[in-house]
Structure formats: C-alpha cells, structure tokens
Coordinates of C-alpha atoms in Angstrom, one line a residue:
M1245 CA -3.3 67.0 -19.3
C1246 CA -0.2 66.0 -18.5
E1247 CA -1.3 62.3 -18.1
A1248 CA -3.2 62.4 -21.3
R1249 CA -0.5 63.6 -23.2
H1250 CA 1.7 61.1 -22.3
L1251 CA -1.1 58.2 -22.9
Y1252 CA -1.3 60.1 -26.8
D1253 CA 2.1 59.9 -27.5
Q1254 CA 2.6 56.0 -26.0
L1255 CA -1.3 54.5 -27.6
A1256 CA 0.3 56.2 -31.4
V1257 CA 3.2 53.8 -30.9
L1258 CA 1.1 51.1 -30.7
A1259 CA -1.7 52.0 -33.3
P1260 CA 0.2 50.6 -36.1
I1261 CA 0.4 47.5 -34.6
M1262 CA -3.1 47.3 -33.5
L1263 CA -4.0 48.3 -37.2
S1264 CA -2.5 45.0 -38.5
L1265 CA -3.9 42.8 -35.6
T1266 CA -7.5 44.0 -36.6
A1267 CA -6.4 44.2 -40.2
S1268 CA -10.5 43.4 -41.8
S1269 CA -10.6 44.9 -44.8
P1270 CA -9.5 42.6 -48.1
I1271 CA -12.0 43.9 -50.4
F1272 CA -13.1 47.3 -52.3
R1273 CA -15.9 47.4 -54.6
G1274 CA -16.5 44.0 -55.4
Y1275 CA -12.3 42.9 -55.6
L1276 CA -10.3 41.3 -53.5
A1277 CA -6.8 44.2 -52.9
D1278 CA -3.5 43.5 -52.1
V1279 CA -3.7 45.2 -48.3
D1280 CA -5.8 44.0 -45.5
C1281 CA -6.6 47.3 -44.2
R1282 CA -8.6 50.4 -45.3
W1283 CA -6.9 53.4 -43.6
N1284 CA -4.7 54.4 -46.8
V1285 CA -7.8 54.4 -48.9
I1286 CA -9.7 56.3 -46.5
A1287 CA -6.9 58.5 -46.9
G1288 CA -7.3 58.9 -50.5
A1289 CA -10.8 58.8 -50.9
V1290 CA -11.0 62.5 -47.9
D1291 CA -7.4 63.8 -49.0
C1292 CA -8.3 67.8 -50.1
R1293 CA -4.5 68.7 -50.9
T1294 CA -4.2 71.0 -54.1
R1295 CA -1.4 69.2 -56.2
E1296 CA 1.3 72.1 -54.8
E1297 CA 0.5 71.0 -51.5
R1298 CA 1.1 67.6 -52.5
G1299 CA 4.4 68.1 -54.2
Q1300 CA 3.3 67.6 -57.5
A1301 CA 3.5 71.0 -58.5
P1302 CA 5.7 73.9 -58.1
L1303 CA 5.1 76.1 -55.4
E1304 CA 4.0 79.7 -56.8
P1305 CA 1.6 82.9 -55.5
Q1306 CA -2.1 82.6 -56.5
E1307 CA -4.6 85.1 -56.1
L1308 CA -7.0 84.1 -53.4
D1309 CA -10.9 85.3 -52.6
M1310 CA -10.4 86.4 -48.6
W1311 CA -13.6 87.4 -46.4
D1312 CA -13.4 90.9 -44.7
E1313 CA -16.0 90.1 -41.7
S1314 CA -15.3 94.1 -41.2
T1315 CA -16.8 95.1 -44.4
N1316 CA -18.9 92.1 -45.4
S1317 CA -17.5 91.8 -48.3
T1318 CA -14.0 89.8 -50.5
H1319 CA -11.0 91.1 -50.8
K1320 CA -7.8 89.8 -53.0
V1321 CA -4.8 88.9 -51.2
Q1322 CA -1.6 86.8 -52.7
R1323 CA -0.8 83.7 -50.5
T1324 CA 1.7 80.9 -51.5
P1325 CA 0.7 77.5 -51.0
R1326 CA 3.1 75.2 -48.6
R1327 CA 4.0 71.6 -49.0
I1328 CA 1.9 69.5 -46.7
P1329 CA 3.2 65.8 -46.3
K1330 CA 0.2 64.5 -45.0
S1331 CA -3.6 63.6 -46.0
R1332 CA -6.1 64.9 -43.5
Y1333 CA -6.6 61.1 -42.6
D1334 CA -3.2 60.2 -41.6
S1335 CA -0.8 59.1 -38.4
I1336 CA -0.4 61.6 -36.0
S1337 CA 2.8 64.0 -37.1
T1338 CA 4.5 65.3 -33.4
Y1339 CA 4.1 63.9 -30.0
L1340 CA 2.2 65.8 -27.5
S1341 CA 4.1 64.6 -24.0
Q1342 CA 6.8 66.9 -21.7
H1343 CA 7.6 63.5 -20.0
A1344 CA 11.3 63.1 -19.1
S1345 CA 11.8 60.0 -21.6
F1346 CA 10.3 62.2 -24.7
R1347 CA 13.1 63.5 -26.7
D1348 CA 13.1 66.1 -29.4
E1349 CA 14.8 63.7 -32.2
Y1350 CA 11.8 61.6 -31.9
N1351 CA 9.7 64.4 -33.6
D1352 CA 11.8 63.7 -36.9
I1353 CA 9.1 64.4 -39.4
P1354 CA 7.9 67.9 -41.3
L1355 CA 5.0 69.3 -39.2
P1356 CA 3.9 72.4 -41.4
I1357 CA 2.2 74.6 -38.9
D1358 CA 0.2 77.9 -39.2
E1359 CA 2.6 80.4 -37.6
K1360 CA 0.2 83.1 -36.2
I1361 CA -1.9 80.2 -35.0
E1362 CA 1.2 79.3 -33.2
A1363 CA 2.7 82.9 -32.0
R1364 CA -0.8 83.5 -30.1
L1365 CA -1.3 80.5 -28.7
Q1366 CA 2.0 80.6 -27.1
S1367 CA 1.5 84.4 -26.1
E1368 CA -1.6 83.0 -24.4
G1369 CA 0.3 80.9 -22.1
V1370 CA 0.5 77.4 -23.9
D1371 CA 3.6 75.6 -24.2
P1372 CA 5.4 75.3 -27.5
Q1373 CA 4.8 71.7 -27.9
L1374 CA 0.8 71.4 -27.6
A1375 CA 0.8 75.0 -29.6
R1376 CA 2.1 73.5 -32.6
H1377 CA 0.4 70.7 -32.3
I1378 CA -2.8 72.6 -32.5
A1379 CA -1.3 75.0 -34.9
H1380 CA -1.0 71.9 -37.5
L1381 CA -4.9 71.5 -37.3
F1382 CA -5.6 75.3 -38.4
I1383 CA -3.3 74.1 -42.2
R1384 CA -6.3 72.2 -42.5
D1385 CA -9.7 74.0 -44.1
P1386 CA -13.2 73.3 -42.3
L1387 CA -14.9 70.6 -44.5
V1388 CA -18.5 71.9 -43.4
I1389 CA -20.4 75.0 -42.4
Y1390 CA -23.5 74.8 -40.8
R1391 CA -25.6 77.6 -41.1
E1392 CA -27.4 77.6 -37.6
L1393 CA -23.8 77.6 -35.9
L1394 CA -21.6 80.3 -38.4
H1395 CA -22.2 83.0 -35.4
Q1396 CA -21.2 81.9 -32.2
D1397 CA -19.2 83.4 -28.9
D1398 CA -15.9 81.6 -29.3
S1399 CA -15.0 82.5 -25.5
T1400 CA -18.2 80.2 -24.2
V1401 CA -18.3 77.4 -27.0
T1402 CA -15.4 75.4 -29.2
D1403 CA -18.3 74.7 -32.5
H1404 CA -15.3 76.2 -34.9
F1405 CA -12.1 74.4 -33.1
E1406 CA -14.1 71.4 -33.5
N1407 CA -14.9 71.6 -36.8
L1408 CA -11.2 71.6 -37.9
Q1409 CA -10.1 69.1 -34.8
S1410 CA -13.2 66.4 -36.0
T1411 CA -12.1 66.5 -39.3
N1412 CA -8.5 66.2 -38.8
W1413 CA -8.6 62.2 -38.8
Q1414 CA -5.2 61.1 -37.1
T1415 CA -4.3 57.8 -35.8
M1416 CA -5.2 59.4 -31.9
R1417 CA -7.4 62.8 -31.2
F1418 CA -6.4 64.9 -28.4
K1419 CA -9.7 66.2 -26.7
P1420 CA -10.0 69.3 -24.4
P1421 CA -13.0 68.6 -22.2
P1422 CA -16.0 69.9 -23.2
T1423 CA -17.0 73.6 -22.8
T1424 CA -20.9 71.9 -21.2
H1425 CA -19.0 69.1 -19.0
P1426 CA -15.8 70.5 -18.0
E1427 CA -15.7 67.3 -15.6
L1428 CA -15.1 64.5 -18.1
G1429 CA -11.4 66.4 -18.3
W1430 CA -8.9 66.1 -20.9
R1431 CA -9.6 62.5 -23.3
V1432 CA -7.3 60.7 -26.1
E1433 CA -9.2 58.8 -28.8
F1434 CA -7.5 55.9 -30.0
R1435 CA -8.7 55.7 -34.2
A1436 CA -6.5 53.0 -35.6
M1437 CA -8.5 49.6 -35.3
E1438 CA -10.8 48.7 -37.9
V1439 CA -14.3 47.1 -37.0
Q1440 CA -14.3 43.5 -36.3
P1441 CA -17.2 40.6 -37.8
S1442 CA -17.9 39.8 -34.3
D1443 CA -18.9 41.7 -31.5
F1444 CA -16.9 39.7 -28.7
E1445 CA -13.6 40.7 -31.4
N1446 CA -14.6 44.4 -30.9
A1447 CA -15.0 44.1 -27.4
A1448 CA -11.9 42.2 -27.3
F1449 CA -9.8 44.7 -28.6
S1450 CA -11.9 48.0 -27.2
V1451 CA -11.2 46.4 -23.3
F1452 CA -7.4 45.5 -24.5
V1453 CA -6.9 49.4 -25.1
V1454 CA -8.7 50.6 -22.3
L1455 CA -6.3 48.2 -19.9
I1456 CA -3.0 48.9 -21.6
S1457 CA -3.7 52.6 -21.5
R1458 CA -3.5 51.3 -17.7
V1459 CA -0.3 49.3 -17.5
I1460 CA 1.4 52.2 -19.7
L1461 CA 0.4 55.2 -17.0
C1462 CA 0.7 52.9 -13.9
L1463 CA 4.0 51.8 -15.1
D1464 CA 5.5 55.0 -16.5
L1465 CA 6.1 52.9 -20.0
D1466 CA 8.4 54.1 -22.3
L1467 CA 7.5 52.9 -25.9
Y1468 CA 8.7 55.8 -27.9
I1469 CA 10.1 55.3 -31.2
P1470 CA 10.9 58.5 -33.8
L1471 CA 7.5 59.2 -35.8
S1472 CA 9.5 58.4 -39.0
L1473 CA 9.8 54.9 -37.7
V1474 CA 5.5 55.1 -36.4
D1475 CA 4.9 55.9 -40.4
A1476 CA 6.9 52.8 -41.7
N1477 CA 5.0 50.6 -39.8
M1478 CA 1.4 52.0 -40.9
Q1479 CA 2.7 51.4 -43.9
T1480 CA 3.8 47.3 -43.3
A1481 CA 0.6 47.2 -41.3
H1482 CA -1.6 47.4 -44.7
K1483 CA 0.5 44.6 -46.1
R1484 CA -1.4 41.3 -46.8
D1485 CA -0.8 38.8 -43.4
S1486 CA 1.8 41.8 -42.0
V1487 CA 0.6 40.6 -38.4
I1488 CA 2.3 37.5 -39.3
T1489 CA 5.4 38.6 -42.0
G1490 CA 5.8 42.0 -40.7
K1491 CA 8.7 43.5 -39.2
F1492 CA 7.7 46.8 -37.0
W1493 CA 9.7 48.8 -34.9
F1494 CA 9.3 48.6 -31.4
R1495 CA 11.3 49.3 -28.5
N1496 CA 13.8 47.1 -27.2
N1497 CA 12.5 45.9 -24.2
V1498 CA 10.3 47.6 -21.2
P1499 CA 12.4 50.7 -20.3
C1500 CA 13.2 51.6 -17.1
V1501 CA 12.2 48.7 -15.2
E1502 CA 13.4 49.5 -11.7
A1503 CA 11.9 52.8 -11.8
A1504 CA 8.9 50.7 -13.1
V1505 CA 8.9 48.2 -10.2
E1506 CA 9.4 51.5 -7.9
K1507 CA 6.0 53.2 -9.5
L1508 CA 4.2 49.9 -9.0
E1509 CA 4.8 50.1 -5.3
A1510 CA 3.6 53.9 -5.0
V1511 CA 0.5 53.2 -6.5
Q1512 CA 0.1 50.1 -4.7
D1513 CA -0.6 52.4 -1.6
C1514 CA -2.7 54.5 -3.4
Q1515 CA -6.7 55.0 -2.0
P1516 CA -9.4 53.4 -4.6
G1517 CA -11.0 56.7 -7.0
C1518 CA -7.6 58.0 -7.7
P1519 CA -7.9 59.9 -10.8
S1520 CA -6.7 59.2 -14.1
S1521 CA -7.7 60.1 -17.5
S1522 CA -10.1 58.6 -20.0
V1523 CA -9.5 56.4 -23.1
S1524 CA -11.7 55.7 -25.8
V1525 CA -11.8 53.6 -28.7
A1526 CA -13.0 54.6 -32.1
S1527 CA -12.5 53.1 -35.6
D1528 CA -11.7 54.2 -38.4
D1529 CA -15.0 55.6 -39.7
G1530 CA -15.5 57.0 -36.4
L1531 CA -17.6 54.4 -35.2
G1532 CA -16.8 53.9 -31.4
S1533 CA -17.5 51.4 -29.4
T1534 CA -16.8 51.5 -25.5
P1535 CA -15.8 48.2 -23.2
S1536 CA -19.3 47.8 -20.9
T1537 CA -18.5 44.5 -19.2
P1538 CA -19.3 45.1 -15.4
G1539 CA -16.6 46.2 -13.4
L1540 CA -14.1 47.2 -16.0
N1541 CA -15.0 50.3 -15.5
S1542 CA -14.1 50.7 -11.9
S1543 CA -11.1 48.7 -11.8
F1544 CA -9.4 50.3 -15.2
G1545 CA -9.4 54.3 -14.2
H1546 CA -11.7 57.0 -13.8
H1547 CA -12.3 60.6 -15.4
H1548 CA -10.8 63.3 -13.5
D1549 CA -11.2 66.9 -13.4
S1550 CA -8.5 68.8 -16.3
S1551 CA -7.2 70.6 -13.4
T1552 CA -5.8 67.7 -11.7
E1553 CA -2.6 66.1 -12.2
C1554 CA -2.7 62.7 -11.6
C1555 CA -0.3 59.8 -10.3
G1556 CA -2.0 57.2 -13.4
C1557 CA -3.5 54.9 -11.2
S1558 CA -6.6 53.1 -10.7
S1559 CA -8.3 51.3 -8.0
F1560 CA -5.6 48.2 -6.5
A1561 CA -5.8 45.3 -4.2
P1562 CA -3.9 46.2 -1.4
R1563 CA -1.5 43.0 -2.1
S1564 CA 2.0 42.6 -0.3
R1565 CA 4.5 44.3 -2.4
S1566 CA 7.3 41.1 -2.7
N1567 CA 3.9 39.0 -3.7
S1568 CA 2.8 41.0 -6.6
P1569 CA 2.8 39.3 -9.9
L1570 CA 3.8 42.7 -11.6
R1571 CA 6.6 43.1 -9.4
K1572 CA 8.3 39.9 -10.0
L1573 CA 7.5 40.1 -13.2
L1574 CA 9.7 43.2 -13.5
G1575 CA 12.1 42.4 -10.9
G1576 CA 13.4 39.3 -12.5
L1577 CA 14.3 41.5 -15.8
S1578 CA 15.6 43.7 -13.9
A1579 CA 17.9 40.8 -12.1
S1580 CA 18.7 39.9 -16.1
T1581 CA 16.8 36.9 -15.4
S1582 CA 13.6 35.4 -16.8
P1583 CA 10.2 37.0 -16.2
T1584 CA 8.5 35.4 -13.0
T1585 CA 5.6 34.9 -15.7
S1586 CA 6.6 32.5 -18.4
P1587 CA 6.3 34.2 -21.8
P1588 CA 5.0 32.5 -25.0
S1589 CA 7.8 30.5 -26.8
T1590 CA 9.5 32.5 -29.0
S1591 CA 9.7 29.5 -31.6
P1592 CA 7.4 30.6 -34.7
P1593 CA 4.2 28.9 -34.9
S1594 CA 4.0 26.4 -38.0
M1595 CA 3.7 29.2 -40.9
P1596 CA 0.9 28.5 -43.0
Q1597 CA 1.6 27.4 -46.3
R1598 CA 1.4 30.7 -48.8
V1599 CA -1.3 29.7 -51.6
G1600 CA -1.4 31.1 -55.6
S1601 CA -3.9 34.0 -56.0
E1602 CA -4.4 35.9 -58.4
V1603 CA -5.4 39.1 -56.0
T1604 CA -5.3 42.2 -57.7
N1605 CA -1.8 44.6 -57.6
N1606 CA -3.0 47.6 -59.2
M1607 CA -5.4 49.8 -56.6
S1608 CA -6.7 52.0 -59.7
A1609 CA -8.3 48.7 -61.1
L1610 CA -10.5 48.8 -58.8
G1611 CA -11.4 52.3 -59.4
L1612 CA -9.5 54.4 -56.7
D1613 CA -7.5 56.4 -58.4
M1614 CA -5.9 58.3 -54.9
P1615 CA -2.2 59.3 -54.6
P1616 CA -0.3 56.9 -53.3
A1617 CA 0.1 57.0 -49.0
S1618 CA 3.1 59.2 -48.0
V1619 CA 5.7 58.5 -45.6
N1620 CA 7.8 61.6 -44.6
G1621 CA 5.8 63.4 -47.4
T1622 CA 7.3 61.1 -50.0
S1623 CA 4.9 59.3 -52.4
S1624 CA 5.3 55.6 -51.1
T1625 CA 6.0 54.3 -54.4
T1626 CA 9.4 55.9 -54.4
A1627 CA 10.0 56.4 -50.9
S1628 CA 12.7 54.5 -49.7
K1629 CA 12.9 52.8 -46.3
P1630 CA 14.1 54.7 -43.7
A1631 CA 17.9 54.2 -42.6
P1632 CA 18.2 51.9 -39.5
S1633 CA 18.9 53.6 -36.7
K1634 CA 21.9 53.6 -34.8
S1635 CA 20.2 53.4 -31.6
T1636 CA 19.9 50.0 -29.4
E1637 CA 16.8 51.3 -27.8
W1638 CA 14.5 50.1 -30.7
T1639 CA 14.5 47.2 -33.6
Q1640 CA 12.1 45.3 -35.8
M1641 CA 10.3 43.1 -34.2
S1642 CA 7.2 40.4 -35.3
I1643 CA 4.1 41.3 -33.7
D1644 CA 4.0 38.1 -32.1
E1645 CA 7.1 39.2 -29.8
I1646 CA 6.0 42.6 -29.6
M1647 CA 2.2 41.2 -28.2
N1648 CA 3.3 37.8 -26.8
G1649 CA 7.7 38.7 -25.8
S1650 CA 10.3 36.6 -25.7
S1651 CA 13.5 35.3 -24.1
T1652 CA 14.5 39.2 -24.1
H1653 CA 11.6 41.1 -24.8
T1654 CA 8.3 41.5 -22.6
G1655 CA 5.1 41.4 -24.7
L1656 CA 2.2 44.0 -23.8
I1657 CA 0.0 41.0 -23.3
P1658 CA 2.5 39.2 -20.0
L1659 CA 2.3 42.7 -18.4
A1660 CA -1.3 43.0 -19.1
R1661 CA -2.3 39.9 -16.9
A1662 CA 0.2 40.5 -14.3
F1663 CA -1.5 44.0 -13.9
L1664 CA -5.0 42.5 -14.3
D1665 CA -3.8 40.5 -11.1
T1666 CA -3.2 43.5 -8.8
L1667 CA -6.1 44.3 -8.8
V1668 CA -10.1 43.1 -6.8
M1669 CA -11.9 41.2 -10.0
D1670 CA -15.0 39.7 -10.1
D1671 CA -14.4 35.9 -11.2
K1672 CA -16.6 36.2 -14.0
V1673 CA -15.1 40.0 -15.2
R1674 CA -11.5 37.7 -14.9
T1675 CA -12.5 34.8 -16.9
L1676 CA -13.9 36.8 -19.7
V1677 CA -11.0 39.7 -19.7
N1678 CA -8.9 36.4 -20.3
T1679 CA -10.6 35.0 -22.8
Y1680 CA -10.2 38.6 -24.8
L1681 CA -6.3 38.7 -23.7
D1682 CA -6.3 35.2 -25.3
L1683 CA -8.0 36.0 -28.5
I1684 CA -5.1 39.1 -29.4
A1685 CA -2.2 36.5 -27.8
D1686 CA -3.6 33.9 -30.5
R1687 CA -3.9 36.3 -33.5
A1688 CA -0.6 37.8 -32.7
A1689 CA 1.1 34.6 -32.7
G1690 CA -0.5 33.6 -36.2
R1691 CA -2.7 30.7 -34.3
I1692 CA -5.9 32.6 -35.5
A1693 CA -6.3 34.5 -38.4
T1694 CA -7.1 38.1 -39.1
S1695 CA -10.6 39.0 -40.0
A1696 CA -8.8 40.0 -43.3
N1697 CA -7.3 36.8 -43.8
W1698 CA -10.7 35.0 -42.9
M1699 CA -12.6 37.2 -45.8
R1700 CA -10.2 36.0 -48.1
Q1701 CA -9.6 32.2 -47.4
F1702 CA -13.6 32.4 -47.5
V1703 CA -13.7 34.3 -51.1
M1704 CA -11.3 32.3 -52.4
R1705 CA -12.8 28.7 -51.4
H1706 CA -16.1 29.9 -52.9
P1707 CA -17.8 27.7 -55.4
E1708 CA -18.3 30.5 -57.3
Y1709 CA -15.0 32.7 -57.2
K1710 CA -13.6 32.6 -60.7
Q1711 CA -9.8 33.2 -59.6
D1712 CA -10.0 36.7 -60.8
S1713 CA -10.0 38.9 -57.8
R1714 CA -13.8 39.4 -58.3
V1715 CA -16.2 39.1 -55.9
S1716 CA -19.8 38.5 -57.5
P1717 CA -23.1 39.5 -55.4
Q1718 CA -23.8 35.9 -54.2
V1719 CA -19.9 35.4 -52.7
A1720 CA -20.6 39.0 -51.3
H1721 CA -24.1 37.6 -49.6
D1722 CA -22.7 34.3 -48.5
L1723 CA -19.8 36.1 -46.9
L1724 CA -22.3 38.5 -44.6
R1725 CA -25.1 35.6 -43.9
E1726 CA -21.4 33.8 -42.2
V1727 CA -20.8 36.9 -40.5
Q1728 CA -24.4 37.3 -39.1
K1729 CA -24.0 33.8 -37.6
W1730 CA -20.5 34.3 -36.2
T1731 CA -22.5 38.0 -34.4
K1732 CA -25.5 36.1 -33.3
L1733 CA -23.4 33.2 -31.7
D1734 CA -21.4 36.0 -29.6
A1735 CA -18.2 34.0 -30.7
Y1736 CA -15.5 34.5 -33.7
P1737 CA -14.1 31.9 -36.3
K1738 CA -11.0 30.4 -35.1
V1739 CA -9.5 30.0 -38.8
A1740 CA -6.0 29.1 -38.5
P1741 CA -4.2 31.8 -41.4
V1742 CA -3.7 30.7 -44.7
L1743 CA -0.9 33.1 -46.1
F1744 CA -2.1 34.5 -50.1

C-alpha cells in the first residue's frame, strides 16, 4: 500500500502536464472553443454542489428528510451545509503518502471531510492521512442507487463504497484490492489524459504512464509541489496551445540524486519477480486503455499482494553498476556536470506563427452554462494566481523543459530512456517504445501539434469554414473521416503546430 500511495502522489503532479500533452477537445456542440481540453467542461456538467456549497449563497441551517432504517421511515433533521471548493470531477485535494519526502505544507488547499467517517476510520486503525482522504469522498451523496444492490453485507462486499468512490472523478483514483480478487493489490488509476484520435497515440501515452511509474518507484523520485500549484497547472493546461506557450510549476531538478544512484545499485541486485504496485490508465471519460505491447508487462512490473511492502523495482538485466546508463546520467548530475545522456537542445523550436481566429471566448455562447472552474475554492474568473513560492525547490517551466530537460534540469523522457537501457527487452519492443517516446518528446518540444491544435487547423482551413467559430455538419464529417484514415494507418498526423 505504501508504494501505491507514493505513486498516487507523484502521478498527481504529472496529471496537468499529461492533460496538456494530450489536449484533444477544441470543439463543443458545433463550435470552436477557446480551450483545448474538456476536463473543466465535464467538471461543470456533473457538478452537483448547491449554491451554498459553491459559496454563492450564505450558509444557513436547512431542514432535511433523513431516512431511519430502524423505523423504516423518515424524520426531519437540521443541517448546516458546508463549503465545498471543488466539483466531484476535479483534481485531487490531498496527498496520501507518508513517504519521507512528503511535507504537511504540500496539502495547502481546503479539504472538507465527513468528521464522523474520519473518526471511525482512525478508531479502526487507519492512519490520519488515508482516513482524511476517504472521509473527503463521503462529503458527496451517491448519484446512482441500484435496487438490487441496496441491501448488502458490507463486511464482505464493497459495492456501497465503490458507489461513492467511482463517482468522485478526480485526476487520480486510489483503489483498494477488490474483495473478489484480493491478489490484485492496491492500485492507482491515472485519469487526466484525453483520448487521442489514433490508436498509436493512445498506446504511446498509456505506455509512457506505465513506464514513468516504474521510473518513479525505482528511483524513488520526489516530484512534490504544493497542491495549490497543481491546481494552477490544471487551469494552465486548458489554455489553447498550453503545451507550447504555458508555464507549469515543477520541481527544479531530479531531487536526491545521490540517493537515487544508491537506489539504482540496490534494485539492480533484485531478482526477477520482485512485486510492484500496478497503475491503470483511464481517459477523462472513464474509458480505460492499457498497453498490450508484448514484453512490456514483464519488463515494467507485476501486481502484488496487498499485504506486501515493496521496494518498487521490476525485473532488471544484471548490468555492471558503473556502466549503467541511468547511473551515469544521475551520477553526472550529482557531480554537477552535464548528464551522460545529452538532453534535447534548450533553445526553443521555431515557434509556429500565430494566426487570427474568430474563436469564441464565452463558453455560455455554446450553451454550456456552467460555473467557472475553481482554484482553491474561488471562481477562476476572480481568483488571483498563486503567489510565487519562496521555495527554490520548484519553479515554472515549459513542458519541453519538464519532459525533454535542459542544461539545468533532467527531463522525464531522458530518465525513461536511460531506465529502459537497464532492462532486458526484445529489440522490436524497444524500437516500438522508442517511437512512442519520440512522439511525446516531439510534441513536448513543439515540433508536432497536439490533437486539439491539429483539429483546429483542419477546421479553420476547411473551405466551408466561415471564420465564425461554427463547425458545420460537413466540416465535422470530413474531420471524422480524416481521423478514421489515421486510425486505419496505425499512425498519427505529423503536423507542425500553428498558434491561434
């Protein structure tokens, strides 16, 4: 469980980065929108908070009907509503891990909880941090109740809990072992990415998430930043072409480099079959996709029993410690020298020319009358940006710097490539994984357009487009036929981005 909780926290920091990289929603209800992602749109669509809970009306006592199972009847109760800063479809509101690198100040946003649930969990031996996470889920009401599942033995099945768990759609989901298959262990679900037009792109991003999870666990990476900055990153990710123009809060460098080198030496002595937690990849609409490339599952890790505390490694090729590409990369950093694996050039790619557009700036014009997304419980239209942290541990970076690295920062993709060099892997599999990483690296560097940018280009260059933000049925039909073509080719459009 400890490993799964640590992975949950680290991937939560990456959620806005991956949302920006996979942006593919520039069109809503027949209009080009001024956003590239749909996370906030869905958040508004399923936001069940009352005006009082949103902070739009005073908190006053309310009389509610409460069901009493002992008398099989209802009775009146007085209850004062609470402020709930976020929709039930939003970024996470608390970190879970008790890892040594975690600090309490990282949980710097409001976390409303059900105090009775928290007290009961702690009385049963659940640690305070996990108890608060679960108690936070219980501030919501169930959305769906199935008659045939209403009366169950909660000591043997968890359907009632899963009813609430599965309708709290956060960027990450922490999943206990199912009672029917406890051997699956504790799992984390990465939910931030958007579905891509082609199978190739979907496979690339799914494999990358599994791969980077192995890197995080193997090297014990510390990517923590305050949750207020993670929320700020989520809003940045929605902006048009944020993958090129946006600046995201991130750790300044791979922390604890010397400790990471020692960790590498330790895990290279591990035997094949060392247990490891599992990560699943889900799109923002719940459609899951998992990599099916032969050889990847055996290389990247295994499921483990929920009672096992894991070292976080997977099956490694027995290489000389001194010759390990990953050791050279990290060792070079610890000596304040350039990495052995040279990062991509830090000079920005030739920036695409910005062109004018008639994209609507008002979501209400699309018929999407929804409350603005919230940051720290405040409307995004009025919330000020988080004050820059005085800490030198994190700063604002481009996605190119985060993913590909720079002269002062080790990118995630160079780390992933070096990690792959330590694994025994079929040449065909390695070649395929390299093409996946090339796609992500090129998109991060601004050499290849995101799906949202490519779609926007297609619409605005279509002969029927009238420069009025409207996407006619004919334009939509032609766009879908183009997507179908790339899917059949098992490829993706290598189109340079154009800034609008």
